[in-house]
Amino acid sequence: MKLVVYLYLSMIILGVQAWPSVKRSFELFPNPAVPHNVHTVSDCMHVASEAGDYIFKKLNPLSSALNREVALLELEAAAAAAGAGGGLGVGVGTGVEVVPGEGEGAGTGTGSGANVQELQPEVCGLYVIGEPDTIVEITMKHYDANCETGALMAFVDGWELNGEYFPGIKDHHRPLEERVYEFCNNYRQWPRVSNKKFFRSSQNAALLQYRIPVRGSFVANVRFHKITQPCNVLVQDTAAMYKMTNFGQARNCTISALFPAVVSLASLRIGGKSVRAQQKVNYDCQLPSDRLEIGGSAGLDSIGMEQASAVCGASSELGPEQAMFCGVSTVRLVSSGRYQNQAAIVLRKAEEQDIDIATLICAL
């Protein structure tokens, strides 16, 4: 009998000791994962190169202006109570004029009531850029952009600046209407639809545009994914080697740097057998042959670039440097699909002393 009681008590004790570990394995609310990066979007043109959540919030400018008016009225009352205005520089009698602060765009007055100027909606953007062999994934965890107030958001497969796109309209495999997706919140719609959206780019650059005239917010999660066959690349490094290839396809691939750049050829294999048989770089490769175009432009679209040289042939020797003093420096591989074209280029930021090796200087 004592043995039975002992075994029974032992089982109870062991069960009590084991319960915490069992409970942890079936925990309904596990400990949160390691926190990821959280960024606040504060600039109208915000460039992002790190993964994480990007948070934007805009308050109603009317309430901000009224809060400032209340504060000035309190100062005016304090000055009047002190005697002759106290030298605070606040006008008494006809009203107080408030100069709009940064980002508010509103003026207020006292005496005749508040007068808030009409705000002009501004289009801003979260410009995302990753490593050359990545694509961008943006998940809209939350967005408050009321359609009725004129708010609008858009995902762009690439970048847009001053009406020009990277990759260029003619160089991308998708038409422009499929590269731009606009959305906003329709709060009149019933039943309500989920405001979580998911987008992926075709290259290492993507853009989230937003126009929020009154108030609104969003939380966008940015991630990067490796790819095996990159084509269009937006450069963020000031000095690096880049490999370009068409993988036997009829397509144009572009490398663009948003600064004046110096480019040299590390290796080259472009064109048919007759062109490559000479084992040298041909600097006079024009339409319609496969070629590597080197040049620059003031805008993003490579179609309108000024050309410094167009090369083809075959070489494994490092070529001479040539500098492009343009707002955007571009190297574009044009392929018909008949050949396996590939090239390796060395690109770095142009310095003042590189003017001696300039092959192109764009108009300002």
mmCIF file of C-alpha atoms in Angstrom:
data_model
loop_
_atom_site.group_PDB
_atom_site.id
_atom_site.type_symbol
_atom_site.label_atom_id
_atom_site.label_comp_id
_atom_site.label_asym_id
_atom_site.label_seq_id
_atom_site.Cartn_x
_atom_site.Cartn_y
_atom_site.Cartn_z
ATOM 1 C CA MET A 1 0.000 0.000 0.000
ATOM 2 C CA LYS A 2 2.843 2.413 0.848
ATOM 3 C CA LEU A 3 4.410 1.639 -2.530
ATOM 4 C CA VAL A 4 1.194 2.547 -4.376
ATOM 5 C CA VAL A 5 0.863 5.834 -2.477
ATOM 6 C CA TYR A 6 4.527 6.673 -3.188
ATOM 7 C CA LEU A 7 4.126 6.028 -6.939
ATOM 8 C CA TYR A 8 0.938 8.127 -7.008
ATOM 9 C CA LEU A 9 2.611 11.097 -5.296
ATOM 10 C CA SER A 10 5.660 10.798 -7.585
ATOM 11 C CA MET A 11 3.452 10.998 -10.677
ATOM 12 C CA ILE A 12 1.725 14.140 -9.344
ATOM 13 C CA ILE A 13 5.057 15.854 -8.581
ATOM 14 C CA LEU A 14 6.526 14.975 -11.988
ATOM 15 C CA GLY A 15 3.360 16.211 -13.676
ATOM 16 C CA VAL A 16 3.549 19.562 -11.880
ATOM 17 C CA GLN A 17 7.216 19.972 -12.835
ATOM 18 C CA ALA A 18 6.540 19.094 -16.471
ATOM 19 C CA TRP A 19 3.494 21.380 -16.842
ATOM 20 C CA PRO A 20 5.391 24.676 -17.459
ATOM 21 C CA SER A 21 7.297 23.205 -20.413
ATOM 22 C CA VAL A 22 4.123 21.682 -21.829
ATOM 23 C CA LYS A 23 2.338 25.000 -21.413
ATOM 24 C CA ARG A 24 5.132 26.848 -23.202
ATOM 25 C CA SER A 25 4.998 24.459 -26.164
ATOM 26 C CA PHE A 26 1.299 25.198 -26.646
ATOM 27 C CA GLU A 27 1.437 28.875 -25.677
ATOM 28 C CA LEU A 28 -1.460 30.748 -27.247
ATOM 29 C CA PHE A 29 0.370 34.073 -27.106
ATOM 30 C CA PRO A 30 4.077 33.360 -27.691
ATOM 31 C CA ASN A 31 6.774 35.900 -27.034
ATOM 32 C CA PRO A 32 7.019 38.428 -29.875
ATOM 33 C CA ALA A 33 9.707 37.906 -32.486
ATOM 34 C CA VAL A 34 12.806 40.031 -32.632
ATOM 35 C CA PRO A 35 11.630 43.521 -33.686
ATOM 36 C CA HIS A 36 12.516 44.597 -37.213
ATOM 37 C CA ASN A 37 13.509 48.034 -38.440
ATOM 38 C CA VAL A 38 10.905 50.778 -38.195
ATOM 39 C CA HIS A 39 11.399 54.000 -40.152
ATOM 40 C CA THR A 40 9.468 57.263 -40.141
ATOM 41 C CA VAL A 41 8.823 58.833 -43.541
ATOM 42 C CA SER A 42 9.470 62.530 -42.981
ATOM 43 C CA ASP A 43 10.771 63.803 -46.352
ATOM 44 C CA CYS A 44 8.573 64.236 -49.401
ATOM 45 C CA MET A 45 11.169 62.303 -51.422
ATOM 46 C CA HIS A 46 12.260 59.583 -49.031
ATOM 47 C CA VAL A 47 14.850 57.109 -50.363
ATOM 48 C CA ALA A 48 14.845 53.695 -48.665
ATOM 49 C CA SER A 49 17.411 50.919 -49.013
ATOM 50 C CA GLU A 50 16.695 48.897 -45.860
ATOM 51 C CA ALA A 51 14.010 46.331 -45.155
ATOM 52 C CA GLY A 52 11.395 47.097 -42.495
ATOM 53 C CA ASP A 53 8.241 49.103 -41.845
ATOM 54 C CA TYR A 54 7.960 52.648 -43.207
ATOM 55 C CA ILE A 55 5.390 54.752 -41.373
ATOM 56 C CA PHE A 56 3.836 58.005 -42.571
ATOM 57 C CA LYS A 57 1.231 60.059 -40.720
ATOM 58 C CA LYS A 58 -0.215 63.458 -41.570
ATOM 59 C CA LEU A 59 -2.510 65.325 -39.209
ATOM 60 C CA ASN A 60 -5.236 67.717 -40.254
ATOM 61 C CA PRO A 61 -3.490 71.050 -40.981
ATOM 62 C CA LEU A 62 -6.641 72.922 -39.944
ATOM 63 C CA SER A 63 -6.373 71.643 -36.385
ATOM 64 C CA SER A 64 -2.663 72.531 -36.303
ATOM 65 C CA ALA A 65 -3.410 76.079 -37.424
ATOM 66 C CA LEU A 66 -6.179 76.486 -34.861
ATOM 67 C CA ASN A 67 -3.890 75.206 -32.110
ATOM 68 C CA ARG A 68 -1.344 77.847 -33.043
ATOM 69 C CA GLU A 69 -4.062 80.511 -32.996
ATOM 70 C CA VAL A 70 -5.110 79.497 -29.480
ATOM 71 C CA ALA A 71 -1.496 79.720 -28.319
ATOM 72 C CA LEU A 72 -1.149 83.224 -29.781
ATOM 73 C CA LEU A 73 -4.380 84.343 -28.163
ATOM 74 C CA GLU A 74 -3.059 83.182 -24.817
ATOM 75 C CA LEU A 75 0.129 85.211 -25.409
ATOM 76 C CA GLU A 76 -2.001 88.238 -26.325
ATOM 77 C CA ALA A 77 -4.052 87.917 -23.145
ATOM 78 C CA ALA A 78 -0.888 87.591 -21.049
ATOM 79 C CA ALA A 79 0.589 90.707 -22.697
ATOM 80 C CA ALA A 80 -2.590 92.711 -22.060
ATOM 81 C CA ALA A 81 -2.617 91.668 -18.424
ATOM 82 C CA ALA A 82 1.021 92.742 -18.030
ATOM 83 C CA GLY A 83 0.218 96.313 -19.057
ATOM 84 C CA ALA A 84 1.376 97.712 -22.378
ATOM 85 C CA GLY A 85 1.748 94.517 -24.266
ATOM 86 C CA GLY A 86 4.973 93.432 -22.608
ATOM 87 C CA GLY A 87 7.036 93.890 -25.788
ATOM 88 C CA LEU A 88 6.094 90.437 -27.144
ATOM 89 C CA GLY A 89 5.462 91.803 -30.633
ATOM 90 C CA VAL A 90 1.871 90.521 -30.739
ATOM 91 C CA GLY A 91 -0.609 92.964 -32.326
ATOM 92 C CA VAL A 92 -3.674 93.856 -30.303
ATOM 93 C CA GLY A 93 -6.923 95.257 -31.670
ATOM 94 C CA THR A 94 -7.321 94.380 -35.333
ATOM 95 C CA GLY A 95 -6.058 90.830 -35.059
ATOM 96 C CA VAL A 96 -3.004 88.615 -35.152
ATOM 97 C CA GLU A 97 -1.390 87.463 -38.392
ATOM 98 C CA VAL A 98 0.148 83.999 -38.295
ATOM 99 C CA VAL A 99 2.855 83.111 -40.788
ATOM 100 C CA PRO A 100 2.419 79.519 -42.001
ATOM 101 C CA GLY A 101 4.963 77.070 -40.632
ATOM 102 C CA GLU A 102 6.745 74.444 -42.698
ATOM 103 C CA GLY A 103 4.345 71.947 -44.175
ATOM 104 C CA GLU A 104 1.247 73.761 -42.878
ATOM 105 C CA GLY A 105 0.555 76.205 -45.691
ATOM 106 C CA ALA A 106 -2.126 78.007 -43.690
ATOM 107 C CA GLY A 107 -2.585 81.488 -42.246
ATOM 108 C CA THR A 108 -4.809 82.350 -39.291
ATOM 109 C CA GLY A 109 -6.213 85.618 -38.048
ATOM 110 C CA THR A 110 -8.050 86.783 -34.963
ATOM 111 C CA GLY A 111 -10.796 89.356 -34.629
ATOM 112 C CA SER A 112 -12.657 88.396 -37.788
ATOM 113 C CA GLY A 113 -12.242 84.618 -37.318
ATOM 114 C CA ALA A 114 -9.769 82.019 -38.565
ATOM 115 C CA ASN A 115 -8.873 82.096 -42.230
ATOM 116 C CA VAL A 116 -7.095 78.922 -43.364
ATOM 117 C CA GLN A 117 -5.730 79.044 -46.885
ATOM 118 C CA GLU A 118 -6.551 76.242 -49.226
ATOM 119 C CA LEU A 119 -3.759 73.678 -49.366
ATOM 120 C CA GLN A 120 -2.270 72.579 -52.642
ATOM 121 C CA PRO A 121 -1.944 68.775 -52.696
ATOM 122 C CA GLU A 122 1.655 67.630 -53.014
ATOM 123 C CA VAL A 123 2.687 64.327 -54.572
ATOM 124 C CA CYS A 124 5.406 62.631 -52.540
ATOM 125 C CA GLY A 125 7.101 59.267 -52.782
ATOM 126 C CA LEU A 126 8.878 56.479 -50.952
ATOM 127 C CA TYR A 127 11.694 55.579 -53.373
ATOM 128 C CA VAL A 128 12.960 52.062 -52.642
ATOM 129 C CA ILE A 129 16.252 50.722 -54.014
ATOM 130 C CA GLY A 130 17.960 47.387 -53.333
ATOM 131 C CA GLU A 131 21.048 45.464 -54.375
ATOM 132 C CA PRO A 132 21.477 44.846 -58.137
ATOM 133 C CA ASP A 133 20.336 41.193 -57.928
ATOM 134 C CA THR A 134 17.148 41.849 -55.936
ATOM 135 C CA ILE A 135 13.537 42.814 -56.487
ATOM 136 C CA VAL A 136 11.410 44.900 -54.129
ATOM 137 C CA GLU A 137 8.349 43.663 -52.263
ATOM 138 C CA ILE A 138 6.013 46.205 -50.649
ATOM 139 C CA THR A 139 3.140 45.136 -48.411
ATOM 140 C CA MET A 140 0.654 47.803 -47.392
ATOM 141 C CA LYS A 141 -0.133 46.822 -43.809
ATOM 142 C CA HIS A 142 -2.382 49.845 -43.416
ATOM 143 C CA TYR A 143 -3.327 52.932 -45.377
ATOM 144 C CA ASP A 144 -5.735 55.772 -44.713
ATOM 145 C CA ALA A 145 -6.083 57.752 -47.948
ATOM 146 C CA ASN A 146 -9.670 58.938 -48.259
ATOM 147 C CA CYS A 147 -10.774 59.097 -51.907
ATOM 148 C CA GLU A 148 -13.353 61.804 -51.105
ATOM 149 C CA THR A 149 -10.699 64.259 -49.896
ATOM 150 C CA GLY A 150 -8.626 63.803 -53.067
ATOM 151 C CA ALA A 151 -6.111 61.461 -51.448
ATOM 152 C CA LEU A 152 -4.504 58.912 -53.747
ATOM 153 C CA MET A 153 -1.697 56.355 -53.517
ATOM 154 C CA ALA A 154 0.100 54.444 -56.267
ATOM 155 C CA PHE A 155 2.649 51.664 -56.589
ATOM 156 C CA VAL A 156 5.105 52.100 -59.472
ATOM 157 C CA ASP A 157 7.135 49.188 -60.839
ATOM 158 C CA GLY A 158 10.341 51.226 -61.078
ATOM 159 C CA TRP A 159 11.033 54.890 -60.345
ATOM 160 C CA GLU A 160 9.375 58.027 -61.694
ATOM 161 C CA LEU A 161 10.918 61.488 -61.655
ATOM 162 C CA ASN A 162 9.546 64.525 -63.508
ATOM 163 C CA GLY A 163 7.354 62.351 -65.715
ATOM 164 C CA GLU A 164 10.179 59.996 -66.772
ATOM 165 C CA TYR A 165 10.452 56.369 -65.715
ATOM 166 C CA PHE A 166 13.154 53.863 -64.893
ATOM 167 C CA PRO A 167 13.271 51.395 -66.550
ATOM 168 C CA GLY A 168 12.317 53.313 -69.675
ATOM 169 C CA ILE A 169 8.874 52.752 -71.129
ATOM 170 C CA LYS A 170 10.317 50.965 -74.184
ATOM 171 C CA ASP A 171 12.799 48.895 -72.174
ATOM 172 C CA HIS A 172 10.348 47.325 -69.711
ATOM 173 C CA HIS A 173 8.553 44.079 -70.532
ATOM 174 C CA ARG A 174 5.292 45.436 -69.107
ATOM 175 C CA PRO A 175 3.311 48.396 -70.498
ATOM 176 C CA LEU A 176 3.144 51.495 -68.327
ATOM 177 C CA GLU A 177 -0.544 51.029 -67.444
ATOM 178 C CA GLU A 178 0.368 47.677 -65.859
ATOM 179 C CA ARG A 179 3.341 49.139 -63.988
ATOM 180 C CA VAL A 180 1.321 51.794 -62.130
ATOM 181 C CA TYR A 181 -1.423 50.701 -59.713
ATOM 182 C CA GLU A 182 -3.487 53.446 -58.034
ATOM 183 C CA PHE A 183 -5.603 52.977 -54.916
ATOM 184 C CA CYS A 184 -7.332 54.852 -52.077
ATOM 185 C CA ASN A 185 -9.938 54.248 -49.367
ATOM 186 C CA ASN A 186 -13.581 54.392 -50.402
ATOM 187 C CA TYR A 187 -15.279 54.668 -47.020
ATOM 188 C CA ARG A 188 -18.728 54.773 -48.652
ATOM 189 C CA GLN A 189 -18.273 51.256 -49.975
ATOM 190 C CA TRP A 190 -20.095 48.493 -48.148
ATOM 191 C CA PRO A 191 -19.108 45.907 -47.213
ATOM 192 C CA ARG A 192 -15.665 47.262 -46.393
ATOM 193 C CA VAL A 193 -12.775 45.576 -48.188
ATOM 194 C CA SER A 194 -9.405 44.838 -46.661
ATOM 195 C CA ASN A 195 -6.916 47.653 -47.053
ATOM 196 C CA LYS A 196 -3.911 45.329 -47.109
ATOM 197 C CA LYS A 197 -2.181 45.214 -50.489
ATOM 198 C CA PHE A 198 0.853 43.402 -51.844
ATOM 199 C CA PHE A 199 3.181 44.487 -54.676
ATOM 200 C CA ARG A 200 6.412 43.245 -56.275
ATOM 201 C CA SER A 201 8.720 45.050 -58.674
ATOM 202 C CA SER A 202 10.542 43.636 -61.702
ATOM 203 C CA GLN A 203 13.936 45.091 -60.723
ATOM 204 C CA ASN A 204 15.778 46.520 -57.711
ATOM 205 C CA ALA A 205 13.797 49.787 -57.743
ATOM 206 C CA ALA A 206 10.184 50.530 -56.797
ATOM 207 C CA LEU A 207 8.183 53.593 -55.825
ATOM 208 C CA LEU A 208 5.240 54.179 -53.507
ATOM 209 C CA GLN A 209 3.647 57.528 -54.381
ATOM 210 C CA TYR A 210 1.098 59.287 -52.203
ATOM 211 C CA ARG A 211 -0.968 62.468 -52.318
ATOM 212 C CA ILE A 212 -2.690 63.169 -49.011
ATOM 213 C CA PRO A 213 -4.031 66.754 -48.956
ATOM 214 C CA VAL A 214 -5.853 66.763 -45.603
ATOM 215 C CA ARG A 215 -4.978 63.920 -43.263
ATOM 216 C CA GLY A 216 -3.999 60.291 -43.581
ATOM 217 C CA SER A 217 -1.378 57.669 -42.892
ATOM 218 C CA PHE A 218 0.153 54.432 -44.086
ATOM 219 C CA VAL A 219 2.414 51.612 -42.947
ATOM 220 C CA ALA A 220 4.383 49.983 -45.763
ATOM 221 C CA ASN A 221 6.567 46.943 -45.161
ATOM 222 C CA VAL A 222 9.578 46.669 -47.487
ATOM 223 C CA ARG A 223 11.419 43.444 -48.238
ATOM 224 C CA PHE A 224 14.023 42.410 -50.828
ATOM 225 C CA HIS A 225 14.261 39.082 -52.681
ATOM 226 C CA LYS A 226 17.217 37.681 -54.626
ATOM 227 C CA ILE A 227 16.786 36.906 -58.339
ATOM 228 C CA THR A 228 19.015 34.946 -60.720
ATOM 229 C CA GLN A 229 18.557 36.943 -63.934
ATOM 230 C CA PRO A 230 18.613 40.694 -63.205
ATOM 231 C CA CYS A 231 18.225 42.963 -66.208
ATOM 232 C CA ASN A 232 17.533 46.593 -65.261
ATOM 233 C CA VAL A 233 19.541 47.967 -62.347
ATOM 234 C CA LEU A 234 19.455 51.329 -60.614
ATOM 235 C CA VAL A 235 22.877 52.045 -59.134
ATOM 236 C CA GLN A 236 23.325 53.167 -55.538
ATOM 237 C CA ASP A 237 27.013 52.319 -55.057
ATOM 238 C CA THR A 238 29.504 54.949 -56.163
ATOM 239 C CA ALA A 239 32.080 52.345 -57.267
ATOM 240 C CA ALA A 240 31.403 48.750 -58.307
ATOM 241 C CA MET A 241 31.542 46.191 -61.120
ATOM 242 C CA TYR A 242 28.301 45.171 -62.804
ATOM 243 C CA LYS A 243 27.587 42.241 -65.108
ATOM 244 C CA MET A 244 25.016 42.522 -67.869
ATOM 245 C CA THR A 245 23.542 39.720 -69.979
ATOM 246 C CA ASN A 246 20.441 39.121 -72.065
ATOM 247 C CA PHE A 247 20.320 35.358 -71.281
ATOM 248 C CA GLY A 248 19.627 34.792 -74.979
ATOM 249 C CA GLN A 249 16.428 36.860 -74.910
ATOM 250 C CA ALA A 250 15.286 39.734 -77.110
ATOM 251 C CA ARG A 251 15.328 42.477 -74.508
ATOM 252 C CA ASN A 252 17.107 45.650 -73.514
ATOM 253 C CA CYS A 253 18.820 45.843 -70.136
ATOM 254 C CA THR A 254 19.865 49.111 -68.526
ATOM 255 C CA ILE A 255 22.165 50.163 -65.714
ATOM 256 C CA SER A 256 21.536 53.751 -64.625
ATOM 257 C CA ALA A 257 23.362 55.844 -62.041
ATOM 258 C CA LEU A 258 21.822 59.047 -60.699
ATOM 259 C CA PHE A 259 25.132 60.894 -60.847
ATOM 260 C CA PRO A 260 27.908 61.747 -63.327
ATOM 261 C CA ALA A 261 29.921 58.547 -63.776
ATOM 262 C CA VAL A 262 33.112 57.093 -65.197
ATOM 263 C CA VAL A 263 32.660 53.811 -67.063
ATOM 264 C CA SER A 264 35.191 51.263 -68.335
ATOM 265 C CA LEU A 265 34.700 47.837 -69.957
ATOM 266 C CA ALA A 266 36.066 44.875 -67.966
ATOM 267 C CA SER A 267 34.930 42.236 -70.493
ATOM 268 C CA LEU A 268 32.721 42.094 -73.543
ATOM 269 C CA ARG A 269 31.022 39.463 -75.711
ATOM 270 C CA ILE A 270 28.323 41.033 -77.868
ATOM 271 C CA GLY A 271 27.162 40.212 -81.390
ATOM 272 C CA GLY A 272 27.499 37.379 -83.883
ATOM 273 C CA LYS A 273 30.484 35.166 -84.612
ATOM 274 C CA SER A 274 31.813 37.454 -87.329
ATOM 275 C CA VAL A 275 31.921 40.373 -84.897
ATOM 276 C CA ARG A 276 33.384 38.397 -81.990
ATOM 277 C CA ALA A 277 35.992 36.600 -84.138
ATOM 278 C CA GLN A 278 38.204 39.702 -84.217
ATOM 279 C CA GLN A 279 38.708 39.508 -80.430
ATOM 280 C CA LYS A 280 38.607 43.254 -80.026
ATOM 281 C CA VAL A 281 36.166 45.986 -79.121
ATOM 282 C CA ASN A 282 34.334 47.537 -82.043
ATOM 283 C CA TYR A 283 33.468 51.150 -81.211
ATOM 284 C CA ASP A 284 31.221 51.678 -84.238
ATOM 285 C CA CYS A 285 28.267 49.351 -83.647
ATOM 286 C CA GLN A 286 25.071 51.025 -84.792
ATOM 287 C CA LEU A 287 21.545 49.956 -85.651
ATOM 288 C CA PRO A 288 20.334 47.269 -86.043
ATOM 289 C CA SER A 289 23.193 45.256 -84.528
ATOM 290 C CA ASP A 290 23.366 44.079 -80.915
ATOM 291 C CA ARG A 291 25.420 46.589 -78.987
ATOM 292 C CA LEU A 292 26.266 48.201 -75.671
ATOM 293 C CA GLU A 293 25.299 51.867 -75.557
ATOM 294 C CA ILE A 294 27.084 54.205 -73.147
ATOM 295 C CA GLY A 295 25.798 57.704 -72.522
ATOM 296 C CA GLY A 296 23.785 59.980 -70.277
ATOM 297 C CA SER A 297 20.745 62.203 -69.984
ATOM 298 C CA ALA A 298 19.062 64.734 -67.748
ATOM 299 C CA GLY A 299 16.147 62.395 -66.960
ATOM 300 C CA LEU A 300 15.555 58.760 -66.050
ATOM 301 C CA ASP A 301 14.377 57.411 -69.414
ATOM 302 C CA SER A 302 17.311 55.870 -71.314
ATOM 303 C CA ILE A 303 15.541 56.258 -74.674
ATOM 304 C CA GLY A 304 16.311 59.973 -74.686
ATOM 305 C CA MET A 305 19.935 59.655 -73.605
ATOM 306 C CA GLU A 306 22.814 61.249 -75.485
ATOM 307 C CA GLN A 307 25.151 58.534 -76.707
ATOM 308 C CA ALA A 308 28.882 58.680 -76.078
ATOM 309 C CA SER A 309 29.714 55.330 -77.694
ATOM 310 C CA ALA A 310 28.138 52.091 -78.928
ATOM 311 C CA VAL A 311 30.370 49.009 -78.715
ATOM 312 C CA CYS A 312 30.237 45.325 -79.629
ATOM 313 C CA GLY A 313 32.725 42.515 -80.280
ATOM 314 C CA ALA A 314 34.718 40.431 -77.824
ATOM 315 C CA SER A 315 37.426 41.330 -75.327
ATOM 316 C CA SER A 316 38.601 40.222 -71.890
ATOM 317 C CA GLU A 317 40.960 43.132 -71.307
ATOM 318 C CA LEU A 318 40.130 46.167 -69.189
ATOM 319 C CA GLY A 319 39.248 49.056 -71.484
ATOM 320 C CA PRO A 320 39.931 52.778 -71.091
ATOM 321 C CA GLU A 321 37.797 54.939 -68.830
ATOM 322 C CA GLN A 322 35.300 57.425 -70.218
ATOM 323 C CA ALA A 323 33.400 59.986 -68.189
ATOM 324 C CA MET A 324 29.798 61.156 -68.644
ATOM 325 C CA PHE A 325 28.987 64.430 -66.920
ATOM 326 C CA CYS A 326 25.202 64.101 -66.928
ATOM 327 C CA GLY A 327 22.487 63.984 -64.299
ATOM 328 C CA VAL A 328 21.890 60.309 -65.125
ATOM 329 C CA SER A 329 24.651 58.063 -66.507
ATOM 330 C CA THR A 330 23.445 55.007 -68.438
ATOM 331 C CA VAL A 331 24.814 51.790 -69.909
ATOM 332 C CA ARG A 332 22.230 49.991 -72.079
ATOM 333 C CA LEU A 333 22.572 46.493 -73.563
ATOM 334 C CA VAL A 334 20.468 46.202 -76.727
ATOM 335 C CA SER A 335 19.799 42.582 -77.755
ATOM 336 C CA SER A 336 17.880 41.105 -80.685
ATOM 337 C CA GLY A 337 17.674 37.653 -79.103
ATOM 338 C CA ARG A 338 19.868 36.003 -81.744
ATOM 339 C CA TYR A 339 23.020 35.990 -79.590
ATOM 340 C CA GLN A 340 24.094 35.377 -76.019
ATOM 341 C CA ASN A 341 25.338 38.844 -75.136
ATOM 342 C CA GLN A 342 27.205 39.681 -71.967
ATOM 343 C CA ALA A 343 29.361 42.474 -70.639
ATOM 344 C CA ALA A 344 31.044 43.499 -67.411
ATOM 345 C CA ILE A 345 31.507 47.173 -66.656
ATOM 346 C CA VAL A 346 33.285 49.082 -63.914
ATOM 347 C CA LEU A 347 31.388 52.180 -62.809
ATOM 348 C CA ARG A 348 32.398 54.880 -60.360
ATOM 349 C CA LYS A 349 31.340 58.413 -59.536
ATOM 350 C CA ALA A 350 33.020 61.058 -61.685
ATOM 351 C CA GLU A 351 35.290 63.550 -59.976
ATOM 352 C CA GLU A 352 36.316 67.031 -61.080
ATOM 353 C CA GLN A 353 39.657 65.804 -62.434
ATOM 354 C CA ASP A 354 37.867 63.312 -64.725
ATOM 355 C CA ILE A 355 36.907 66.141 -67.066
ATOM 356 C CA ASP A 356 40.012 65.227 -69.111
ATOM 357 C CA ILE A 357 38.506 61.829 -70.026
ATOM 358 C CA ALA A 358 34.980 63.133 -70.644
ATOM 359 C CA THR A 359 33.290 61.771 -73.742
ATOM 360 C CA LEU A 360 29.944 63.387 -72.981
ATOM 361 C CA ILE A 361 28.905 66.567 -71.193
ATOM 362 C CA CYS A 362 25.138 67.020 -71.027
ATOM 363 C CA ALA A 363 23.501 70.431 -71.145
ATOM 364 C CA LEU A 364 22.463 71.770 -67.757
#
